[in-house]
Amino acid sequence: VGVVWRRRVALAQSPSLLTSPGSRSGKPLETPVTRGLIWVILAVAGIDGWLMKQRLIVSGAKVNPAIASGEIWRLLTAMFLHSGWRHTLVNVWSLSSIGRVAELYLGSENVLLTFISSGLWGNVASFMCSPYPSVGASGAIFGMTGALAVFLWRHMSPERIAANRALRMLGLAVMLNLAFGALPGSRADNYGHLGGLLAGTIAGVMFGPRYRPSSKKPVSLSHVVNDPVVSKNLARPLWLIYNVLPLAIPYLR
C-alpha cells in the first residue's frame, strides 16, 4: 500500500481533522493545488483591480447574454474573478480551510479537477436559473466541500469521532451559507452554490477514494487499499467528459 494512502487513512482518524493538518514530525503536509489556486485567485484580483481597472471582470464574468452569444469561456473565467477584495479574501479563506483538508484526503489531482468541474457546473446552474451576472469561486469551493463530505460519509463509524464531527460541521456550514444567500438583499448566487455542491458531491462519489481492508486480518494501515467506484483507467476519460460537458450545455438551451 502506498505511503500517501496510509497517510490519508491515518489523517481521517485524526482528532484534528479540520485543524491545520501535519505529519508526525510536526511539519505541514503539502497541498500544492490549494496553494496554487489561492495564488491564482489573488494574482487575478490584483491584476484586475490595480492594472486592468476591472476590465477582466467585465470580459470574464458570468453574463448570460454573452455566454448565449458564444463567449463560453466565461463559465471558466468567472470562478477566478471576484467583485472586490472582501469577496476575494472571504473565498481565499474558505478555499484555504476546505481545500487543504480535501487535498490531503482526496489527492491533489482529484481536488484540482473537482474545483474546476464544480465551478463549471455551478456557473452552468447559475446560467440556467439566474439572469444576474456573477463571479467568484464559491461554487467550486462548495463542490470541494461536497466531495470531502462524501469521503467522510464513506469512512464514518462509531470509532471515528473526528470524521463524524467534521461531517456534521461541514453540513452546518453549507446550510448556513445557503441560508445567508437566501436572505433578502443578498448578492450571493445560491444557484451557483447548489450547482457546485451537487457537482462536487457527484465527483466525490465517482472519483473519490474508497478505502477498505485488503484482507480479513485485523485492520491496520498496512492492510488498507483504495477501491474507487471508477477504475483508474476510466477515471481520467470520465473526468475529461465531466469537465467538458458543462461547456456544451449553453448551446443546447
PDB file of C-alpha atoms in Angstrom:
ATOM      1  CA  VAL A   1       0.000   0.000   0.000  1.00  0.00           C
ATOM      2  CA  GLY A   2       1.355   3.435  -0.920  1.00  0.00           C
ATOM      3  CA  VAL A   3       2.621   5.811   1.731  1.00  0.00           C
ATOM      4  CA  VAL A   4       0.194   8.503   0.583  1.00  0.00           C
ATOM      5  CA  TRP A   5      -2.824   6.196   1.047  1.00  0.00           C
ATOM      6  CA  ARG A   6      -1.679   5.169   4.513  1.00  0.00           C
ATOM      7  CA  ARG A   7      -1.129   8.789   5.477  1.00  0.00           C
ATOM      8  CA  ARG A   8      -4.614   9.794   4.308  1.00  0.00           C
ATOM      9  CA  VAL A   9      -6.271   6.993   6.248  1.00  0.00           C
ATOM     10  CA  ALA A  10      -4.329   7.995   9.351  1.00  0.00           C
ATOM     11  CA  LEU A  11      -5.411  11.597   8.879  1.00  0.00           C
ATOM     12  CA  ALA A  12      -9.049  10.531   8.511  1.00  0.00           C
ATOM     13  CA  GLN A  13      -8.855   9.059  12.001  1.00  0.00           C
ATOM     14  CA  SER A  14      -7.052  12.066  13.471  1.00  0.00           C
ATOM     15  CA  PRO A  15      -8.820  14.145  16.141  1.00  0.00           C
ATOM     16  CA  SER A  16      -7.501  17.321  14.455  1.00  0.00           C
ATOM     17  CA  LEU A  17      -9.385  16.715  11.220  1.00  0.00           C
ATOM     18  CA  LEU A  18     -10.351  20.302  10.457  1.00  0.00           C
ATOM     19  CA  THR A  19      -7.398  21.982  12.098  1.00  0.00           C
ATOM     20  CA  SER A  20      -4.058  22.574  10.450  1.00  0.00           C
ATOM     21  CA  PRO A  21      -3.021  19.055   9.469  1.00  0.00           C
ATOM     22  CA  GLY A  22       0.553  17.983   9.860  1.00  0.00           C
ATOM     23  CA  SER A  23       2.814  14.985   9.754  1.00  0.00           C
ATOM     24  CA  ARG A  24       4.294  13.189  12.738  1.00  0.00           C
ATOM     25  CA  SER A  25       7.319  15.436  12.545  1.00  0.00           C
ATOM     26  CA  GLY A  26       5.103  18.472  13.033  1.00  0.00           C
ATOM     27  CA  LYS A  27       5.765  19.811   9.530  1.00  0.00           C
ATOM     28  CA  PRO A  28       2.694  20.733   7.456  1.00  0.00           C
ATOM     29  CA  LEU A  29       1.797  18.283   4.708  1.00  0.00           C
ATOM     30  CA  GLU A  30       1.999  19.579   1.167  1.00  0.00           C
ATOM     31  CA  THR A  31      -1.143  20.861  -0.569  1.00  0.00           C
ATOM     32  CA  PRO A  32       0.263  22.377  -3.779  1.00  0.00           C
ATOM     33  CA  VAL A  33      -3.034  22.579  -5.669  1.00  0.00           C
ATOM     34  CA  THR A  34      -4.803  24.532  -2.931  1.00  0.00           C
ATOM     35  CA  ARG A  35      -1.829  26.844  -2.549  1.00  0.00           C
ATOM     36  CA  GLY A  36      -1.642  27.324  -6.323  1.00  0.00           C
ATOM     37  CA  LEU A  37      -5.353  28.108  -6.639  1.00  0.00           C
ATOM     38  CA  ILE A  38      -5.094  30.679  -3.857  1.00  0.00           C
ATOM     39  CA  TRP A  39      -2.184  32.415  -5.587  1.00  0.00           C
ATOM     40  CA  VAL A  40      -4.007  32.435  -8.921  1.00  0.00           C
ATOM     41  CA  ILE A  41      -7.121  33.993  -7.356  1.00  0.00           C
ATOM     42  CA  LEU A  42      -5.046  36.632  -5.529  1.00  0.00           C
ATOM     43  CA  ALA A  43      -2.997  37.386  -8.648  1.00  0.00           C
ATOM     44  CA  VAL A  44      -6.105  37.788 -10.797  1.00  0.00           C
ATOM     45  CA  ALA A  45      -7.679  40.062  -8.173  1.00  0.00           C
ATOM     46  CA  GLY A  46      -4.546  42.212  -8.046  1.00  0.00           C
ATOM     47  CA  ILE A  47      -4.157  42.442 -11.820  1.00  0.00           C
ATOM     48  CA  ASP A  48      -7.839  43.229 -12.333  1.00  0.00           C
ATOM     49  CA  GLY A  49      -8.087  45.747  -9.516  1.00  0.00           C
ATOM     50  CA  TRP A  50      -4.837  47.649  -9.971  1.00  0.00           C
ATOM     51  CA  LEU A  51      -3.710  47.230 -13.578  1.00  0.00           C
ATOM     52  CA  MET A  52      -6.795  46.410 -15.632  1.00  0.00           C
ATOM     53  CA  LYS A  53      -9.255  48.604 -13.704  1.00  0.00           C
ATOM     54  CA  GLN A  54     -11.779  45.739 -13.574  1.00  0.00           C
ATOM     55  CA  ARG A  55     -11.675  45.137 -17.329  1.00  0.00           C
ATOM     56  CA  LEU A  56     -11.075  41.438 -16.635  1.00  0.00           C
ATOM     57  CA  ILE A  57     -14.288  41.133 -14.668  1.00  0.00           C
ATOM     58  CA  VAL A  58     -16.191  42.803 -17.497  1.00  0.00           C
ATOM     59  CA  SER A  59     -14.848  40.346 -20.068  1.00  0.00           C
ATOM     60  CA  GLY A  60     -14.841  37.253 -17.862  1.00  0.00           C
ATOM     61  CA  ALA A  61     -17.872  37.340 -15.565  1.00  0.00           C
ATOM     62  CA  LYS A  62     -20.835  35.006 -15.948  1.00  0.00           C
ATOM     63  CA  VAL A  63     -23.127  37.151 -18.088  1.00  0.00           C
ATOM     64  CA  ASN A  64     -25.951  35.152 -19.637  1.00  0.00           C
ATOM     65  CA  PRO A  65     -26.425  37.037 -22.937  1.00  0.00           C
ATOM     66  CA  ALA A  66     -22.666  36.985 -23.579  1.00  0.00           C
ATOM     67  CA  ILE A  67     -22.464  33.236 -22.889  1.00  0.00           C
ATOM     68  CA  ALA A  68     -25.509  32.577 -25.056  1.00  0.00           C
ATOM     69  CA  SER A  69     -23.841  34.501 -27.896  1.00  0.00           C
ATOM     70  CA  GLY A  70     -20.797  32.226 -27.789  1.00  0.00           C
ATOM     71  CA  GLU A  71     -18.484  33.587 -25.062  1.00  0.00           C
ATOM     72  CA  ILE A  72     -18.372  30.172 -23.460  1.00  0.00           C
ATOM     73  CA  TRP A  73     -15.077  30.843 -21.668  1.00  0.00           C
ATOM     74  CA  ARG A  74     -16.976  32.904 -19.114  1.00  0.00           C
ATOM     75  CA  LEU A  75     -18.153  29.672 -17.455  1.00  0.00           C
ATOM     76  CA  LEU A  76     -14.494  29.015 -16.596  1.00  0.00           C
ATOM     77  CA  THR A  77     -13.082  32.503 -16.031  1.00  0.00           C
ATOM     78  CA  ALA A  78     -15.890  33.613 -13.717  1.00  0.00           C
ATOM     79  CA  MET A  79     -14.727  31.250 -10.981  1.00  0.00           C
ATOM     80  CA  PHE A  80     -11.355  33.037 -10.737  1.00  0.00           C
ATOM     81  CA  LEU A  81     -12.797  36.568 -10.684  1.00  0.00           C
ATOM     82  CA  HIS A  82     -14.250  38.387  -7.660  1.00  0.00           C
ATOM     83  CA  SER A  83     -16.235  41.548  -7.133  1.00  0.00           C
ATOM     84  CA  GLY A  84     -13.778  43.161  -4.696  1.00  0.00           C
ATOM     85  CA  TRP A  85     -11.122  42.460  -2.119  1.00  0.00           C
ATOM     86  CA  ARG A  86     -13.611  41.487   0.603  1.00  0.00           C
ATOM     87  CA  HIS A  87     -15.193  38.923  -1.723  1.00  0.00           C
ATOM     88  CA  THR A  88     -11.725  37.700  -2.713  1.00  0.00           C
ATOM     89  CA  LEU A  89     -10.450  37.313   0.846  1.00  0.00           C
ATOM     90  CA  VAL A  90     -13.575  35.504   2.061  1.00  0.00           C
ATOM     91  CA  ASN A  91     -13.242  32.937  -0.713  1.00  0.00           C
ATOM     92  CA  VAL A  92      -9.479  32.621  -0.245  1.00  0.00           C
ATOM     93  CA  TRP A  93     -10.032  31.912   3.461  1.00  0.00           C
ATOM     94  CA  SER A  94     -12.752  29.350   2.633  1.00  0.00           C
ATOM     95  CA  LEU A  95     -10.560  27.714  -0.004  1.00  0.00           C
ATOM     96  CA  SER A  96      -7.635  27.523   2.406  1.00  0.00           C
ATOM     97  CA  SER A  97      -9.801  25.970   5.135  1.00  0.00           C
ATOM     98  CA  ILE A  98     -11.594  23.387   2.982  1.00  0.00           C
ATOM     99  CA  GLY A  99      -9.072  22.885   0.181  1.00  0.00           C
ATOM    100  CA  ARG A 100      -6.113  21.841   2.326  1.00  0.00           C
ATOM    101  CA  VAL A 101      -8.096  19.166   4.133  1.00  0.00           C
ATOM    102  CA  ALA A 102      -9.777  17.949   0.941  1.00  0.00           C
ATOM    103  CA  GLU A 103      -6.438  17.734  -0.873  1.00  0.00           C
ATOM    104  CA  LEU A 104      -4.862  15.643   1.876  1.00  0.00           C
ATOM    105  CA  TYR A 105      -7.704  13.110   1.760  1.00  0.00           C
ATOM    106  CA  LEU A 106      -8.733  13.121  -1.898  1.00  0.00           C
ATOM    107  CA  GLY A 107      -5.389  13.770  -3.561  1.00  0.00           C
ATOM    108  CA  SER A 108      -4.099  16.786  -5.484  1.00  0.00           C
ATOM    109  CA  GLU A 109      -5.345  15.702  -8.908  1.00  0.00           C
ATOM    110  CA  ASN A 110      -8.856  14.946  -7.647  1.00  0.00           C
ATOM    111  CA  VAL A 111      -9.057  18.274  -5.825  1.00  0.00           C
ATOM    112  CA  LEU A 112      -7.977  20.275  -8.888  1.00  0.00           C
ATOM    113  CA  LEU A 113     -10.457  18.501 -11.161  1.00  0.00           C
ATOM    114  CA  THR A 114     -13.216  18.788  -8.546  1.00  0.00           C
ATOM    115  CA  PHE A 115     -12.595  22.520  -8.209  1.00  0.00           C
ATOM    116  CA  ILE A 116     -12.766  23.076 -11.977  1.00  0.00           C
ATOM    117  CA  SER A 117     -15.765  20.830 -12.632  1.00  0.00           C
ATOM    118  CA  SER A 118     -17.717  22.202  -9.654  1.00  0.00           C
ATOM    119  CA  GLY A 119     -17.020  25.769 -10.741  1.00  0.00           C
ATOM    120  CA  LEU A 120     -18.128  24.983 -14.294  1.00  0.00           C
ATOM    121  CA  TRP A 121     -21.307  23.160 -13.267  1.00  0.00           C
ATOM    122  CA  GLY A 122     -22.082  25.843 -10.695  1.00  0.00           C
ATOM    123  CA  ASN A 123     -21.844  28.541 -13.359  1.00  0.00           C
ATOM    124  CA  VAL A 124     -23.996  26.439 -15.696  1.00  0.00           C
ATOM    125  CA  ALA A 125     -26.645  26.153 -12.971  1.00  0.00           C
ATOM    126  CA  SER A 126     -26.496  29.914 -12.460  1.00  0.00           C
ATOM    127  CA  PHE A 127     -26.676  30.477 -16.233  1.00  0.00           C
ATOM    128  CA  MET A 128     -29.790  28.329 -16.480  1.00  0.00           C
ATOM    129  CA  CYS A 129     -31.588  29.612 -13.370  1.00  0.00           C
ATOM    130  CA  SER A 130     -30.411  33.165 -12.677  1.00  0.00           C
ATOM    131  CA  PRO A 131     -30.439  36.135 -15.077  1.00  0.00           C
ATOM    132  CA  TYR A 132     -27.952  38.114 -12.988  1.00  0.00           C
ATOM    133  CA  PRO A 133     -24.201  38.402 -13.636  1.00  0.00           C
ATOM    134  CA  SER A 134     -21.990  36.600 -11.141  1.00  0.00           C
ATOM    135  CA  VAL A 135     -18.346  35.905 -10.327  1.00  0.00           C
ATOM    136  CA  GLY A 136     -16.482  34.022  -7.640  1.00  0.00           C
ATOM    137  CA  ALA A 137     -15.010  30.689  -6.608  1.00  0.00           C
ATOM    138  CA  SER A 138     -17.842  29.889  -4.197  1.00  0.00           C
ATOM    139  CA  GLY A 139     -19.454  27.231  -6.403  1.00  0.00           C
ATOM    140  CA  ALA A 140     -16.096  25.479  -6.808  1.00  0.00           C
ATOM    141  CA  ILE A 141     -15.480  25.628  -3.036  1.00  0.00           C
ATOM    142  CA  PHE A 142     -18.967  24.246  -2.359  1.00  0.00           C
ATOM    143  CA  GLY A 143     -18.061  21.406  -4.737  1.00  0.00           C
ATOM    144  CA  MET A 144     -14.864  20.624  -2.838  1.00  0.00           C
ATOM    145  CA  THR A 145     -16.954  20.602   0.350  1.00  0.00           C
ATOM    146  CA  GLY A 146     -19.362  18.098  -1.231  1.00  0.00           C
ATOM    147  CA  ALA A 147     -16.521  15.811  -2.326  1.00  0.00           C
ATOM    148  CA  LEU A 148     -14.942  15.967   1.146  1.00  0.00           C
ATOM    149  CA  ALA A 149     -18.319  15.199   2.739  1.00  0.00           C
ATOM    150  CA  VAL A 150     -18.618  12.084   0.566  1.00  0.00           C
ATOM    151  CA  PHE A 151     -15.192  10.931   1.755  1.00  0.00           C
ATOM    152  CA  LEU A 152     -16.126  11.462   5.396  1.00  0.00           C
ATOM    153  CA  TRP A 153     -19.509   9.743   4.956  1.00  0.00           C
ATOM    154  CA  ARG A 154     -17.849   6.710   3.357  1.00  0.00           C
ATOM    155  CA  HIS A 155     -15.487   6.311   6.264  1.00  0.00           C
ATOM    156  CA  MET A 156     -17.860   7.059   9.121  1.00  0.00           C
ATOM    157  CA  SER A 157     -18.027   4.672  12.035  1.00  0.00           C
ATOM    158  CA  PRO A 158     -18.720   4.947  15.776  1.00  0.00           C
ATOM    159  CA  GLU A 159     -14.968   4.857  16.459  1.00  0.00           C
ATOM    160  CA  ARG A 160     -14.094   7.707  14.090  1.00  0.00           C
ATOM    161  CA  ILE A 161     -15.446  10.521  16.198  1.00  0.00           C
ATOM    162  CA  ALA A 162     -13.380  13.187  14.425  1.00  0.00           C
ATOM    163  CA  ALA A 163     -14.686  12.225  10.972  1.00  0.00           C
ATOM    164  CA  ASN A 164     -18.284  12.119  12.205  1.00  0.00           C
ATOM    165  CA  ARG A 165     -17.964  15.504  13.896  1.00  0.00           C
ATOM    166  CA  ALA A 166     -16.310  17.016  10.817  1.00  0.00           C
ATOM    167  CA  LEU A 167     -19.136  15.792   8.595  1.00  0.00           C
ATOM    168  CA  ARG A 168     -21.695  17.480  10.843  1.00  0.00           C
ATOM    169  CA  MET A 169     -19.655  20.692  10.826  1.00  0.00           C
ATOM    170  CA  LEU A 170     -19.496  20.672   7.020  1.00  0.00           C
ATOM    171  CA  GLY A 171     -23.256  20.148   6.798  1.00  0.00           C
ATOM    172  CA  LEU A 172     -23.885  23.044   9.182  1.00  0.00           C
ATOM    173  CA  ALA A 173     -21.511  25.333   7.268  1.00  0.00           C
ATOM    174  CA  VAL A 174     -23.222  24.543   3.962  1.00  0.00           C
ATOM    175  CA  MET A 175     -26.703  25.178   5.385  1.00  0.00           C
ATOM    176  CA  LEU A 176     -25.644  28.471   6.973  1.00  0.00           C
ATOM    177  CA  ASN A 177     -24.082  29.687   3.725  1.00  0.00           C
ATOM    178  CA  LEU A 178     -27.142  28.741   1.698  1.00  0.00           C
ATOM    179  CA  ALA A 179     -29.412  30.416   4.261  1.00  0.00           C
ATOM    180  CA  PHE A 180     -27.333  33.592   4.076  1.00  0.00           C
ATOM    181  CA  GLY A 181     -27.615  33.538   0.284  1.00  0.00           C
ATOM    182  CA  ALA A 182     -31.405  33.283   0.564  1.00  0.00           C
ATOM    183  CA  LEU A 183     -31.741  36.434   2.686  1.00  0.00           C
ATOM    184  CA  PRO A 184     -33.456  39.420   1.041  1.00  0.00           C
ATOM    185  CA  GLY A 185     -30.885  41.739  -0.488  1.00  0.00           C
ATOM    186  CA  SER A 186     -28.124  39.095  -0.535  1.00  0.00           C
ATOM    187  CA  ARG A 187     -25.945  39.161  -3.638  1.00  0.00           C
ATOM    188  CA  ALA A 188     -24.856  35.542  -3.175  1.00  0.00           C
ATOM    189  CA  ASP A 189     -25.620  33.251  -6.104  1.00  0.00           C
ATOM    190  CA  ASN A 190     -27.258  30.238  -4.469  1.00  0.00           C
ATOM    191  CA  TYR A 191     -27.901  28.607  -7.840  1.00  0.00           C
ATOM    192  CA  GLY A 192     -24.157  28.577  -8.426  1.00  0.00           C
ATOM    193  CA  HIS A 193     -23.564  27.319  -4.886  1.00  0.00           C
ATOM    194  CA  LEU A 194     -26.065  24.475  -5.213  1.00  0.00           C
ATOM    195  CA  GLY A 195     -24.844  23.542  -8.689  1.00  0.00           C
ATOM    196  CA  GLY A 196     -21.248  23.386  -7.480  1.00  0.00           C
ATOM    197  CA  LEU A 197     -22.213  21.434  -4.358  1.00  0.00           C
ATOM    198  CA  LEU A 198     -24.103  18.839  -6.397  1.00  0.00           C
ATOM    199  CA  ALA A 199     -21.304  18.558  -8.971  1.00  0.00           C
ATOM    200  CA  GLY A 200     -18.652  18.102  -6.280  1.00  0.00           C
ATOM    201  CA  THR A 201     -20.755  15.513  -4.458  1.00  0.00           C
ATOM    202  CA  ILE A 202     -21.175  13.513  -7.670  1.00  0.00           C
ATOM    203  CA  ALA A 203     -17.434  13.800  -8.332  1.00  0.00           C
ATOM    204  CA  GLY A 204     -16.724  12.565  -4.804  1.00  0.00           C
ATOM    205  CA  VAL A 205     -18.969   9.537  -5.319  1.00  0.00           C
ATOM    206  CA  MET A 206     -17.466   8.668  -8.709  1.00  0.00           C
ATOM    207  CA  PHE A 207     -13.810   9.553  -8.326  1.00  0.00           C
ATOM    208  CA  GLY A 208     -13.085   9.944  -4.608  1.00  0.00           C
ATOM    209  CA  PRO A 209     -11.017   7.363  -2.713  1.00  0.00           C
ATOM    210  CA  ARG A 210     -12.851   4.498  -1.031  1.00  0.00           C
ATOM    211  CA  TYR A 211     -10.633   2.731   1.484  1.00  0.00           C
ATOM    212  CA  ARG A 212     -11.333  -0.833   2.631  1.00  0.00           C
ATOM    213  CA  PRO A 213      -9.435  -3.636   4.407  1.00  0.00           C
ATOM    214  CA  SER A 214      -7.372  -5.717   1.976  1.00  0.00           C
ATOM    215  CA  SER A 215      -7.732  -8.912   3.983  1.00  0.00           C
ATOM    216  CA  LYS A 216      -9.564 -10.500   6.906  1.00  0.00           C
ATOM    217  CA  LYS A 217      -6.631  -9.805   9.180  1.00  0.00           C
ATOM    218  CA  PRO A 218      -7.016  -7.165  11.901  1.00  0.00           C
ATOM    219  CA  VAL A 219      -7.217  -3.826  10.147  1.00  0.00           C
ATOM    220  CA  SER A 220      -4.100  -1.699  10.240  1.00  0.00           C
ATOM    221  CA  LEU A 221      -2.659   0.862   7.884  1.00  0.00           C
ATOM    222  CA  SER A 222      -0.732  -1.887   6.076  1.00  0.00           C
ATOM    223  CA  HIS A 223      -3.979  -3.728   5.286  1.00  0.00           C
ATOM    224  CA  VAL A 224      -5.847  -0.862   3.638  1.00  0.00           C
ATOM    225  CA  VAL A 225      -6.339  -0.375  -0.105  1.00  0.00           C
ATOM    226  CA  ASN A 226      -8.156   2.161  -2.240  1.00  0.00           C
ATOM    227  CA  ASP A 227     -11.161   0.662  -4.046  1.00  0.00           C
ATOM    228  CA  PRO A 228     -12.688   3.574  -6.017  1.00  0.00           C
ATOM    229  CA  VAL A 229     -16.060   3.328  -7.756  1.00  0.00           C
ATOM    230  CA  VAL A 230     -14.456   4.192 -11.098  1.00  0.00           C
ATOM    231  CA  SER A 231     -11.296   2.292 -12.039  1.00  0.00           C
ATOM    232  CA  LYS A 232      -8.078   4.207 -12.571  1.00  0.00           C
ATOM    233  CA  ASN A 233      -8.123   3.506 -16.315  1.00  0.00           C
ATOM    234  CA  LEU A 234     -11.586   5.004 -16.697  1.00  0.00           C
ATOM    235  CA  ALA A 235     -11.178   7.897 -14.261  1.00  0.00           C
ATOM    236  CA  ARG A 236      -9.293  10.335 -16.490  1.00  0.00           C
ATOM    237  CA  PRO A 237     -11.506   9.928 -19.597  1.00  0.00           C
ATOM    238  CA  LEU A 238     -14.605  10.328 -17.416  1.00  0.00           C
ATOM    239  CA  TRP A 239     -13.080  13.355 -15.688  1.00  0.00           C
ATOM    240  CA  LEU A 240     -12.488  14.890 -19.127  1.00  0.00           C
ATOM    241  CA  ILE A 241     -16.103  14.327 -20.141  1.00  0.00           C
ATOM    242  CA  TYR A 242     -17.342  15.631 -16.783  1.00  0.00           C
ATOM    243  CA  ASN A 243     -15.348  18.841 -17.211  1.00  0.00           C
ATOM    244  CA  VAL A 244     -16.143  19.413 -20.896  1.00  0.00           C
ATOM    245  CA  LEU A 245     -19.858  18.613 -20.799  1.00  0.00           C
ATOM    246  CA  PRO A 246     -20.926  21.818 -18.982  1.00  0.00           C
ATOM    247  CA  LEU A 247     -19.333  23.890 -21.746  1.00  0.00           C
ATOM    248  CA  ALA A 248     -21.765  22.364 -24.249  1.00  0.00           C
ATOM    249  CA  ILE A 249     -24.937  22.931 -22.238  1.00  0.00           C
ATOM    250  CA  PRO A 250     -25.449  26.621 -23.177  1.00  0.00           C
ATOM    251  CA  TYR A 251     -25.580  25.558 -26.823  1.00  0.00           C
ATOM    252  CA  LEU A 252     -28.343  23.058 -26.037  1.00  0.00           C
ATOM    253  CA  ARG A 253     -30.755  25.564 -24.482  1.00  0.00           C
TER     254      ARG A 253
END
